[in-house]
Coordinates of N, CA, C and O in Angstrom, one line a residue:
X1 N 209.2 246.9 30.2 CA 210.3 246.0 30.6 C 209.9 245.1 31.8 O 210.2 244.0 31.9
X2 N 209.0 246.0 33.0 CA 208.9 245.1 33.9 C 207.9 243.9 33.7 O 207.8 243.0 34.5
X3 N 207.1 244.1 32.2 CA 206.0 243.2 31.9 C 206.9 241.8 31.3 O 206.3 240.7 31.5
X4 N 207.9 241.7 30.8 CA 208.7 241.2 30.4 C 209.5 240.3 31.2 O 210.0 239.2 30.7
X5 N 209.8 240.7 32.7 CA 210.4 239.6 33.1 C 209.1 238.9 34.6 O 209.2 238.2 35.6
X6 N 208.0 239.8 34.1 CA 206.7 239.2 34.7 C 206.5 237.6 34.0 O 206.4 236.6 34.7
X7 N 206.4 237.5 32.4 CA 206.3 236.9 32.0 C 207.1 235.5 31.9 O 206.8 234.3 31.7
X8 N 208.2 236.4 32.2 CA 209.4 235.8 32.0 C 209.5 234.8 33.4 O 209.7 233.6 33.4
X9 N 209.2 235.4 34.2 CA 208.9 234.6 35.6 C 207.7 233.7 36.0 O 207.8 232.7 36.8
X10 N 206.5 234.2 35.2 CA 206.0 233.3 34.9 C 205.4 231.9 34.4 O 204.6 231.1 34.7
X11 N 206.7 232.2 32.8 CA 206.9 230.6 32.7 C 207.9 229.5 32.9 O 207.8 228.3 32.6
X12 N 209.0 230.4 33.7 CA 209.9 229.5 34.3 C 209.7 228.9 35.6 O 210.5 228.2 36.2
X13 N 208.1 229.2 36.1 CA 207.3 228.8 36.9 C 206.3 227.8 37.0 O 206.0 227.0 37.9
X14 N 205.6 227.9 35.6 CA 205.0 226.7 34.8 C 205.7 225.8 34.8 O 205.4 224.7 35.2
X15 N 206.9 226.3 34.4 CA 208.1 225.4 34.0 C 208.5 224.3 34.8 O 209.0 223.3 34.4
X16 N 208.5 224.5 35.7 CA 209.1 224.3 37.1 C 208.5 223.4 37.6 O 208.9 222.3 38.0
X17 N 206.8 224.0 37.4 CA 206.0 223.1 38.1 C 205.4 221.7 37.1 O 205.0 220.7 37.6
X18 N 205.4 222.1 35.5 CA 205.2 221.2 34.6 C 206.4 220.0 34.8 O 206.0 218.8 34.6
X19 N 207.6 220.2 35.1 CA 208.8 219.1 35.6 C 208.6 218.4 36.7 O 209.1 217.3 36.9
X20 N 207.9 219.1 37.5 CA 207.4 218.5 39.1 C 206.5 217.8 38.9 O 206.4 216.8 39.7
X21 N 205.5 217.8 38.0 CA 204.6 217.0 38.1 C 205.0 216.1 37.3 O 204.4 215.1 37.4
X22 N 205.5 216.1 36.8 CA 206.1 215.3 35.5 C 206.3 213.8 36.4 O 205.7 212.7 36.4
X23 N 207.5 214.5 37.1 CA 208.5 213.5 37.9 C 208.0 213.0 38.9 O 208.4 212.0 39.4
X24 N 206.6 213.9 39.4 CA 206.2 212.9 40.5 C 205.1 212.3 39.8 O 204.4 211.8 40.7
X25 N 204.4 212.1 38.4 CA 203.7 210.9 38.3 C 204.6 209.9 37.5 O 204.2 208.7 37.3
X26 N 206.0 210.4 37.1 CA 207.0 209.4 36.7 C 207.4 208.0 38.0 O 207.5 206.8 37.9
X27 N 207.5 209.0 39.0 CA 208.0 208.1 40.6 C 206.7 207.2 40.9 O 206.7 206.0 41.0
X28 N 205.6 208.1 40.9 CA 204.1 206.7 41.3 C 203.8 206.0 40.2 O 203.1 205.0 40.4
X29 N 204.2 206.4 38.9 CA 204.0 205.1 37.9 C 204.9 204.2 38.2 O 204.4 203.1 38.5
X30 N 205.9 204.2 38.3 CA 207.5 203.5 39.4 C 207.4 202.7 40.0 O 207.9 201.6 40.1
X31 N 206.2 203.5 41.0 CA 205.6 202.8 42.1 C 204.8 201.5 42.3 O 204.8 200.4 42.9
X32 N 204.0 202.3 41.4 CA 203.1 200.5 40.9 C 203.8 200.1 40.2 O 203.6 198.9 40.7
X33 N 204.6 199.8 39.2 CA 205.4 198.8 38.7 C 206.1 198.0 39.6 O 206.0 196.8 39.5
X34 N 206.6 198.5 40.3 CA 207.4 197.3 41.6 C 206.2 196.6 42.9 O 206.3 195.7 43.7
X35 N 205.4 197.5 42.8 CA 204.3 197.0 43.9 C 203.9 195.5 42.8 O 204.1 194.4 43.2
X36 N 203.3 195.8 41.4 CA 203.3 194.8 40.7 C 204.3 193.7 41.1 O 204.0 192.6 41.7
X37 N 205.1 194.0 40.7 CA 206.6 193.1 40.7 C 206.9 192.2 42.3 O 207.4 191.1 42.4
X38 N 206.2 193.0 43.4 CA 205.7 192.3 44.3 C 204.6 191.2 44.3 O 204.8 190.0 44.7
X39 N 203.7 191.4 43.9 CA 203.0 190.7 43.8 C 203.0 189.6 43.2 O 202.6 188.5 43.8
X40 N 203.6 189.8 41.4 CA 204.0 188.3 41.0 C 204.8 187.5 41.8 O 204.5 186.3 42.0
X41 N 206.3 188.3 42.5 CA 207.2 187.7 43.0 C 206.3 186.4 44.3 O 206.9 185.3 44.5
X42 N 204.8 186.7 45.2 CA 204.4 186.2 46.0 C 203.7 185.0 44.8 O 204.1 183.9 44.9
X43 N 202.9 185.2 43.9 CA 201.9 184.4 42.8 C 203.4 183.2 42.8 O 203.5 182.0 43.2
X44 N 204.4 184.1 42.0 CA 205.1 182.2 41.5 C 205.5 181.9 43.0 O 205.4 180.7 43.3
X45 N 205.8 182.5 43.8 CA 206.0 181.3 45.1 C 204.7 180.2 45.1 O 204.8 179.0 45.1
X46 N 203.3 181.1 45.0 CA 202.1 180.2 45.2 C 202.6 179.0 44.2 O 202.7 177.8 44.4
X47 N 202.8 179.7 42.8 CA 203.0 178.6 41.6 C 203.7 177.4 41.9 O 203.4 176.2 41.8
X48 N 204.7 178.2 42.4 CA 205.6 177.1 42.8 C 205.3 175.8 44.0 O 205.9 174.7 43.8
X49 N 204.7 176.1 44.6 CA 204.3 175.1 45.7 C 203.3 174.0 45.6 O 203.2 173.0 46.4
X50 N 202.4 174.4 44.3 CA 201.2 173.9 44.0 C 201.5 172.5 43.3 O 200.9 171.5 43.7
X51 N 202.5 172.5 42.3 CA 203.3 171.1 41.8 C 203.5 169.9 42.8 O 203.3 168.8 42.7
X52 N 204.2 170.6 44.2 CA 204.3 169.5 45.3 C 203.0 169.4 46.1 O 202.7 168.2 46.3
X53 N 202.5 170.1 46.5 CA 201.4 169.6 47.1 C 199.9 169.0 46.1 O 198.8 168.6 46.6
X54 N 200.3 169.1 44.8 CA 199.3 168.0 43.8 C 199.9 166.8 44.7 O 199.3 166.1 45.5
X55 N 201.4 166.9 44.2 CA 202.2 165.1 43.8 C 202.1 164.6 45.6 O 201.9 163.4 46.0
X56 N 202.2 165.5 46.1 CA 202.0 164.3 47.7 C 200.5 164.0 48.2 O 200.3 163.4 49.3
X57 N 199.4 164.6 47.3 CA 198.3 164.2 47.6 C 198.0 163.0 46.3 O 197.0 162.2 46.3
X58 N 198.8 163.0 45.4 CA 198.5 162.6 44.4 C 198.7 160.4 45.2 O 198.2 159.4 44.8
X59 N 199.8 160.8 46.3 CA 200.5 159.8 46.8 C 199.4 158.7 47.9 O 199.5 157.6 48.4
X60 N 198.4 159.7 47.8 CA 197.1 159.1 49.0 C 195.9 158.8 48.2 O 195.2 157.8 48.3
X61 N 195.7 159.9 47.0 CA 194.5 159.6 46.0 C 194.7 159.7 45.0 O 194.2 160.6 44.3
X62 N 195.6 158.6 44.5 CA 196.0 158.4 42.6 C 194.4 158.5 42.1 O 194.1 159.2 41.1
X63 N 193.8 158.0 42.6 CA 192.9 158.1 41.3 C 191.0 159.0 41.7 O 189.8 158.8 41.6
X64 N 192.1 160.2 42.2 CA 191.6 161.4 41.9 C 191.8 162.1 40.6 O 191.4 163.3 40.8
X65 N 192.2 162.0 39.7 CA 193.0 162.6 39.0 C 192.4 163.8 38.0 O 193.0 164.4 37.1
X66 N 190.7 164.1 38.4 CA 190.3 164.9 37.9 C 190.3 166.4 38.8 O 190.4 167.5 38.2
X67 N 190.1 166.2 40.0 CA 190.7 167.4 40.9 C 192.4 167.8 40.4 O 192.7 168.8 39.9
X68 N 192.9 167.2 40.7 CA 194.7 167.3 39.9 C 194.7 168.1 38.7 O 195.2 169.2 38.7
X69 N 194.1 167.4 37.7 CA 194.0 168.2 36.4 C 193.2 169.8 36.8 O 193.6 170.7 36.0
X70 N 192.6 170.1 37.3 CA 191.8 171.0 37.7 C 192.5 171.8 37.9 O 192.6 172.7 37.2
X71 N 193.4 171.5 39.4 CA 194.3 172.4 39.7 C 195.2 172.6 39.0 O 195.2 173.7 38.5
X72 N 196.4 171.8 38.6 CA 196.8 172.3 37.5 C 196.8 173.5 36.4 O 197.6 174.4 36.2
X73 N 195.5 173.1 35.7 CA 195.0 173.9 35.0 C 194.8 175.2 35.1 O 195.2 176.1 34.3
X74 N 193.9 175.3 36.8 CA 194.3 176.6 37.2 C 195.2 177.7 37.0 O 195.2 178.8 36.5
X75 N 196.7 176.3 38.0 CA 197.4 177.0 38.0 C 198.2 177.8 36.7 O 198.9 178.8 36.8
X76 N 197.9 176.9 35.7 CA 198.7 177.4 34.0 C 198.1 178.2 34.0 O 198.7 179.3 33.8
X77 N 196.6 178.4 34.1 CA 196.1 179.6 33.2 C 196.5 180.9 34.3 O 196.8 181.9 33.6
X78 N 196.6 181.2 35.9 CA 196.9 182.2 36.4 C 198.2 182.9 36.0 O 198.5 184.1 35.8
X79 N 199.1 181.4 36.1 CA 200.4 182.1 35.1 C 200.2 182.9 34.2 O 200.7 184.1 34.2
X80 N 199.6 182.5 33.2 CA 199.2 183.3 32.0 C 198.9 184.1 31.6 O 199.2 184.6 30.5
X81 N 197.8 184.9 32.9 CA 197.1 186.0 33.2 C 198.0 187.1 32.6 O 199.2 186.8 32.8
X82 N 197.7 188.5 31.8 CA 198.5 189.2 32.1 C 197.9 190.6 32.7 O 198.8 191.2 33.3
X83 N 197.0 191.1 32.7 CA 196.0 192.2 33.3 C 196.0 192.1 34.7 O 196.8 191.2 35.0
X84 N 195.6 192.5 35.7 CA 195.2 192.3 37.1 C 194.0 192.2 36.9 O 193.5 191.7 37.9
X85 N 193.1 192.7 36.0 CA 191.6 192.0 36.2 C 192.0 190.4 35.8 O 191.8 189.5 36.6
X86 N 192.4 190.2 34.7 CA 193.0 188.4 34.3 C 193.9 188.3 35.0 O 194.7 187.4 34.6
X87 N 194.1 188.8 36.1 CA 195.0 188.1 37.2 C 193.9 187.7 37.9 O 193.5 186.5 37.8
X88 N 193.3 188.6 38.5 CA 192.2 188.2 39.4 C 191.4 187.2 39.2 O 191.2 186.4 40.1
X89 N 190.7 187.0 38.0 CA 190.0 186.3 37.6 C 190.4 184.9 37.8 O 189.6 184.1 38.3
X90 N 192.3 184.6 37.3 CA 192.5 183.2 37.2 C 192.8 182.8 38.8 O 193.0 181.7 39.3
X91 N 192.7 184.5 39.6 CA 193.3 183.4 41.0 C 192.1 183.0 41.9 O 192.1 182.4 43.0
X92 N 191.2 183.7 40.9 CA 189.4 183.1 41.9 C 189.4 181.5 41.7 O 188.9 180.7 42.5
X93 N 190.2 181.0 40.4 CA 189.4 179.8 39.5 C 190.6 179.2 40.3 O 190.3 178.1 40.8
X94 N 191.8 179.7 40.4 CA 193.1 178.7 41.2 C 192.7 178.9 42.5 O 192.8 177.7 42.9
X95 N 192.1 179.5 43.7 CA 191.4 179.4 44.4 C 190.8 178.5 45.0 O 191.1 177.9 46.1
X96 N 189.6 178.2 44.2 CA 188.3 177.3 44.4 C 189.4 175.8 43.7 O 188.6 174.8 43.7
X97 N 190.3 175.5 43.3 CA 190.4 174.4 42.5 C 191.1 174.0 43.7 O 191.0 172.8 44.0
X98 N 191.9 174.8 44.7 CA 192.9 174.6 45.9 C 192.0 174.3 46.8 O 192.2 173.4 47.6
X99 N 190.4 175.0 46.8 CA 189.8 174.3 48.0 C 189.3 172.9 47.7 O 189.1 172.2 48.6
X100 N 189.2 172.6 46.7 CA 188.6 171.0 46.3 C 189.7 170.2 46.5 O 189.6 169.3 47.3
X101 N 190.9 170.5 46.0 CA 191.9 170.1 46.7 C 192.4 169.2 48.3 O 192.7 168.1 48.6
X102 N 192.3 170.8 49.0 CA 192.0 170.3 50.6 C 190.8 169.6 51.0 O 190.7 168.7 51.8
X103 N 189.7 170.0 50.2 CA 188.8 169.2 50.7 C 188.9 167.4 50.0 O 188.1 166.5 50.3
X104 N 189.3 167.4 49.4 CA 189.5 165.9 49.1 C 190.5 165.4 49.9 O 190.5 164.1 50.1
X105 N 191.7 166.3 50.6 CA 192.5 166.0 51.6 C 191.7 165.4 52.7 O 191.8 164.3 53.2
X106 N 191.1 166.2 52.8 CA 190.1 165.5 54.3 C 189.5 164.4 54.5 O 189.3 164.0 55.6
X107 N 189.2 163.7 53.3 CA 188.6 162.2 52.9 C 190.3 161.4 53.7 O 190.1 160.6 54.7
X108 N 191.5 161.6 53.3 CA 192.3 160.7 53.5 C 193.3 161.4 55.0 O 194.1 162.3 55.0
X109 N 192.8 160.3 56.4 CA 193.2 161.0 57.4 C 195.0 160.5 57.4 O 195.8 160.9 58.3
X110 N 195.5 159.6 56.5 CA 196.9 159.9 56.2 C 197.6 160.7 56.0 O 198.6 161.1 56.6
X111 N 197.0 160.9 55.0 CA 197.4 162.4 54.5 C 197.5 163.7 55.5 O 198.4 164.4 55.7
X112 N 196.4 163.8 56.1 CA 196.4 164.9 56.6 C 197.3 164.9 57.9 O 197.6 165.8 58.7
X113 N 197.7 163.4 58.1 CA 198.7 163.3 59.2 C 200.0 163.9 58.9 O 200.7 164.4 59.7
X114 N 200.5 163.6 57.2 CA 201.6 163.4 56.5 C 202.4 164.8 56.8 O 202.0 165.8 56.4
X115 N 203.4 164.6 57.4 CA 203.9 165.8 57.8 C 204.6 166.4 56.4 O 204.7 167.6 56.8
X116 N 205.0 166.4 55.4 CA 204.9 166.9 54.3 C 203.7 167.9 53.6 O 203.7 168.9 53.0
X117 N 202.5 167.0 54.1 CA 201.6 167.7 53.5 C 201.1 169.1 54.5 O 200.8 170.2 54.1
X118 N 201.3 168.3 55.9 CA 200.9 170.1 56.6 C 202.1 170.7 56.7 O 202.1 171.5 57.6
X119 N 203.3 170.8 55.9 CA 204.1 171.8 55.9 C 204.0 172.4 54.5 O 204.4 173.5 54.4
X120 N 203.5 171.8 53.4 CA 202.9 172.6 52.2 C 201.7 173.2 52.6 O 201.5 174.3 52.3
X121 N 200.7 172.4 53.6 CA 199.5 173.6 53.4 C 199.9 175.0 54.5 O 199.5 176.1 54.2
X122 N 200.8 174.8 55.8 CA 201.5 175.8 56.3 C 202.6 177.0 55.1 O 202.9 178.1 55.5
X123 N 203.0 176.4 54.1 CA 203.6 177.6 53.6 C 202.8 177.8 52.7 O 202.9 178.9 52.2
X124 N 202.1 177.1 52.3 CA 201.0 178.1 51.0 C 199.7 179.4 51.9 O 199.6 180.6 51.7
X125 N 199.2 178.6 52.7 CA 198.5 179.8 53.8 C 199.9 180.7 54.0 O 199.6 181.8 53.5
X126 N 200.9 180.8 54.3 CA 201.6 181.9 54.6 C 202.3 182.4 53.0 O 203.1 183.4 53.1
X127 N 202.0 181.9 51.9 CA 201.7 182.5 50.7 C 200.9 183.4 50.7 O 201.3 184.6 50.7
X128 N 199.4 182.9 50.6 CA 198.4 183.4 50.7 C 198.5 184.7 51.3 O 198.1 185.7 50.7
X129 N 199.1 184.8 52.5 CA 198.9 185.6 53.6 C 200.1 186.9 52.6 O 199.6 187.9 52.1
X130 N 201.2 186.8 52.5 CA 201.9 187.6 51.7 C 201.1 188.0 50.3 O 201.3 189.2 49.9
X131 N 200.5 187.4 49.7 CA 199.8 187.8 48.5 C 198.8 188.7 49.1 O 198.9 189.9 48.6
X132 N 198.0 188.5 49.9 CA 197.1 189.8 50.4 C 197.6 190.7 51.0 O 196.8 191.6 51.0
X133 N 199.2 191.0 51.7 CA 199.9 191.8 51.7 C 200.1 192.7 50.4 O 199.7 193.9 50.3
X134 N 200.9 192.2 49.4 CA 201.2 192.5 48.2 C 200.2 193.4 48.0 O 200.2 194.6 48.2
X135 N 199.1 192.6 47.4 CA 197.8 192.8 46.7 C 197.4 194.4 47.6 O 197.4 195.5 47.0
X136 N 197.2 194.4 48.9 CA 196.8 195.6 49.3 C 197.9 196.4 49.1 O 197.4 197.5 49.3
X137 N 199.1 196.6 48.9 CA 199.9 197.4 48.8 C 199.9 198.1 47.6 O 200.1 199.4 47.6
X138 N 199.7 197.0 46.2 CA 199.7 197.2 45.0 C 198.3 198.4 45.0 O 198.2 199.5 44.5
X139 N 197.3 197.7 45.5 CA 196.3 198.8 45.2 C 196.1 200.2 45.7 O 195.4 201.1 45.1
X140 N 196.7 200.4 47.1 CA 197.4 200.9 47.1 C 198.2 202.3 46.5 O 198.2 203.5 46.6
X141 N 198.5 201.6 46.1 CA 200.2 202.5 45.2 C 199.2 202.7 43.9 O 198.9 203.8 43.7
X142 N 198.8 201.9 43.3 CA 197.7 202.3 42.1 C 196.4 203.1 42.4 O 195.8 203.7 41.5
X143 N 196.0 203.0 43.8 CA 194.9 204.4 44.1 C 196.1 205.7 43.9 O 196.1 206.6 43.0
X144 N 196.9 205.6 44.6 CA 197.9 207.4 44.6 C 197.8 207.9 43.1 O 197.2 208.8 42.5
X145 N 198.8 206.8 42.7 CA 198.6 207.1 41.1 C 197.6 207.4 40.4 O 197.8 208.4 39.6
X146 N 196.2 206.7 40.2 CA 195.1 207.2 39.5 C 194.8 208.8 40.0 O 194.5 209.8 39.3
X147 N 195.0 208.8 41.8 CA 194.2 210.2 42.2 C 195.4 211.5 41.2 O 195.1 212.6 40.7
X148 N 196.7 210.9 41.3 CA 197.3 211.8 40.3 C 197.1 212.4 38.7 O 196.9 213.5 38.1
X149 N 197.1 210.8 38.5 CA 196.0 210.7 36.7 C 195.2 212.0 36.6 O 195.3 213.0 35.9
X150 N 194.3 211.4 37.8 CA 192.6 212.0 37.3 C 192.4 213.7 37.7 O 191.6 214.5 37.2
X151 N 193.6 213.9 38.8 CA 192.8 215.2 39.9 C 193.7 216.4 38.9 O 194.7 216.5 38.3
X152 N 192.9 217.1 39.2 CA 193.4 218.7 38.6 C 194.3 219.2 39.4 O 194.1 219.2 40.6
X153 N 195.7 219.9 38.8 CA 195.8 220.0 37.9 C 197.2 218.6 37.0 O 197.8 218.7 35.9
X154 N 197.3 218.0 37.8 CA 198.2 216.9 37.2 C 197.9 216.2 36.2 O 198.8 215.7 35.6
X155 N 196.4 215.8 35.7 CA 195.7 215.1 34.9 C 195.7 215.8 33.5 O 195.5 215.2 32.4
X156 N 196.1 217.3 33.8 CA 197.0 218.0 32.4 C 198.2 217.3 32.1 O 198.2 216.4 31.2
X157 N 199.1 217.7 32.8 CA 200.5 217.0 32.7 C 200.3 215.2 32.0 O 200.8 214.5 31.1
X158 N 199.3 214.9 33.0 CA 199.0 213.1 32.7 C 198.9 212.8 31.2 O 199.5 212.0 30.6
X159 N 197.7 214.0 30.8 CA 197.2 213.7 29.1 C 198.0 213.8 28.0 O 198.0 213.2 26.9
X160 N 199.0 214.9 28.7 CA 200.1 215.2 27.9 C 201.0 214.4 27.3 O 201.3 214.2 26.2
X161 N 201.3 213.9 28.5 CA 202.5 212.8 28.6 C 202.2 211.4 28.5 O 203.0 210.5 28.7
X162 N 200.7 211.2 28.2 CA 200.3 209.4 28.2 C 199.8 208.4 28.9 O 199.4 207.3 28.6
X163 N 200.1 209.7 30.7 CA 199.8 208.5 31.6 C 198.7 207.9 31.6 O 197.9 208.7 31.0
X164 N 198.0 206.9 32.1 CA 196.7 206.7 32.2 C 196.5 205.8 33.6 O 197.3 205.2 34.3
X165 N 195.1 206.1 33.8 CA 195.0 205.2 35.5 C 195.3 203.6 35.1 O 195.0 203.1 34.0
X166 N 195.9 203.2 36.0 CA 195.8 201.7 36.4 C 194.4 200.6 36.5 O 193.2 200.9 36.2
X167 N 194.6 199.5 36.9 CA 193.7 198.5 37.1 C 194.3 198.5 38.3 O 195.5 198.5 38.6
X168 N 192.8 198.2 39.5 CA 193.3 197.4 40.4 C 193.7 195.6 40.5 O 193.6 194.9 39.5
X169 N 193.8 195.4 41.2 CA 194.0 194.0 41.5 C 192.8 193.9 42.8 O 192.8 194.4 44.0
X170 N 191.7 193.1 41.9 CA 190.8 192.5 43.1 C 190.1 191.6 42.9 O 189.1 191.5 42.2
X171 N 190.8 190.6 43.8 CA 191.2 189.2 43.7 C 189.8 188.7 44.1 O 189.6 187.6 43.9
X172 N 188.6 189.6 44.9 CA 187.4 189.3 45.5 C 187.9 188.7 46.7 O 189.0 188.3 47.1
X173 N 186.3 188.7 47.3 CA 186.4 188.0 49.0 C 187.3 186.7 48.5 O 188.5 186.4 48.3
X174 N 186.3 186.3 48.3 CA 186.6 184.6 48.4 C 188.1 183.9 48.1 O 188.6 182.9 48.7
X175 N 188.9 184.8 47.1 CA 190.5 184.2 46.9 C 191.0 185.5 48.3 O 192.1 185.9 47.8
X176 N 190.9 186.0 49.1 CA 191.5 186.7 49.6 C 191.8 185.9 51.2 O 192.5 186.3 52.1
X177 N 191.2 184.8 51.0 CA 190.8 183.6 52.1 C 191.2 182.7 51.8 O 190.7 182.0 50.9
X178 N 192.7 182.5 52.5 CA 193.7 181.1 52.4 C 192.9 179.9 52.4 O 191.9 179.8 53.0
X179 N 193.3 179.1 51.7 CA 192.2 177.7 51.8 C 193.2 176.9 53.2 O 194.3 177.0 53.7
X180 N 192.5 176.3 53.2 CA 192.1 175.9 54.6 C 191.8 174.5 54.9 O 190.9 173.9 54.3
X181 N 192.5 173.8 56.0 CA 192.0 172.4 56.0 C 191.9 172.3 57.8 O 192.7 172.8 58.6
X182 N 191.0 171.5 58.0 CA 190.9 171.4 59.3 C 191.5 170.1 60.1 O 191.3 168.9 59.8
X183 N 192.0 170.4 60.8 CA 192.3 169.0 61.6 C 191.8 168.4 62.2 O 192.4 167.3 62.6

């Protein structure tokens, strides 16, 4: 009899603990979904700002209009992205399309006077600067969660139930560095 509610205690123990683990790789998968959800929330701000600061450079160098297309371009395809490796990827290429950008700014010292234009390159650097917030946060919250995935004994519970590790988001040096124009 006493082997009986040994047993008996023993798997309402499993039990217990198979629901615990359950729920806490339920809350860090959670986790990274809203850290995600940060992150886009910072990207379409970037998106968003990129349309005006084409068109008020577009106002000093019409006929640039192959840097324009460029960026642009960029910027559609980062939208598009839907992986965080194809996130990363398209924000290297929107990136480098933003620094040609400013640097063709610098050709026209109107422009760079145009107080319009240094209050778009002031809120896109303080984009930027939130997006590398984000971005480390997200990865982050997606390290906890993989060490949960992978480490024993939760990675039982994991295989069970479906979870699988994450992708980080890594954007590389070079997009992690607001573009920049000098005065």
């Amino acid at each position: 009899m006493v082997w009986v509610w040994v047993v008996i205690a023993l798997v309402v123990i499993l039990l217990l603990w198979l629901v615990a683990a359950y729920n806490g790789l339920v809350g860090a998968r959670n986790r990274v979904d809203n850290s995600w959800s940060q992150v886009e929330v910072q990207l379409k701000r970037r998106y968003d700002l990129i349309p005006n600061l084409v068109e008020t450079v577009k106002g000093y160098a019409a006929h640039e209009q192959e840097t324009f297309e460029r960026v642009i371009q960029a910027r559609n395809a980062a939208q598009a992205a839907g992986t965080p490796a194809e996130q990363a990827e398209a924000e290297n290429f929107l990136t480098g399309a933003l620094r040609q950008l400013f640097a063709l700014a610098e050709a026209y010292p109107q422009l760079r006077a145009s107080e319009n234009f240094q209050q778009l390159q002031a809120e896109l650097s303080e984009t930027e600067n939130k997006i590398a917030v984000s971005r480390q946060i997200y990865n982050d919250t997606v390290l906890t969660f993989n060490n949960k995935v992978q480490q024993v004994p939760t990675n039982v519970v994991a295989s069970l139930f479906g979870f699988a590790a994450r992708e980080f988001f890594d954007a590389g040096d070079e997009a992690a560095q607001a573009p920049s124009v000098e005065f």
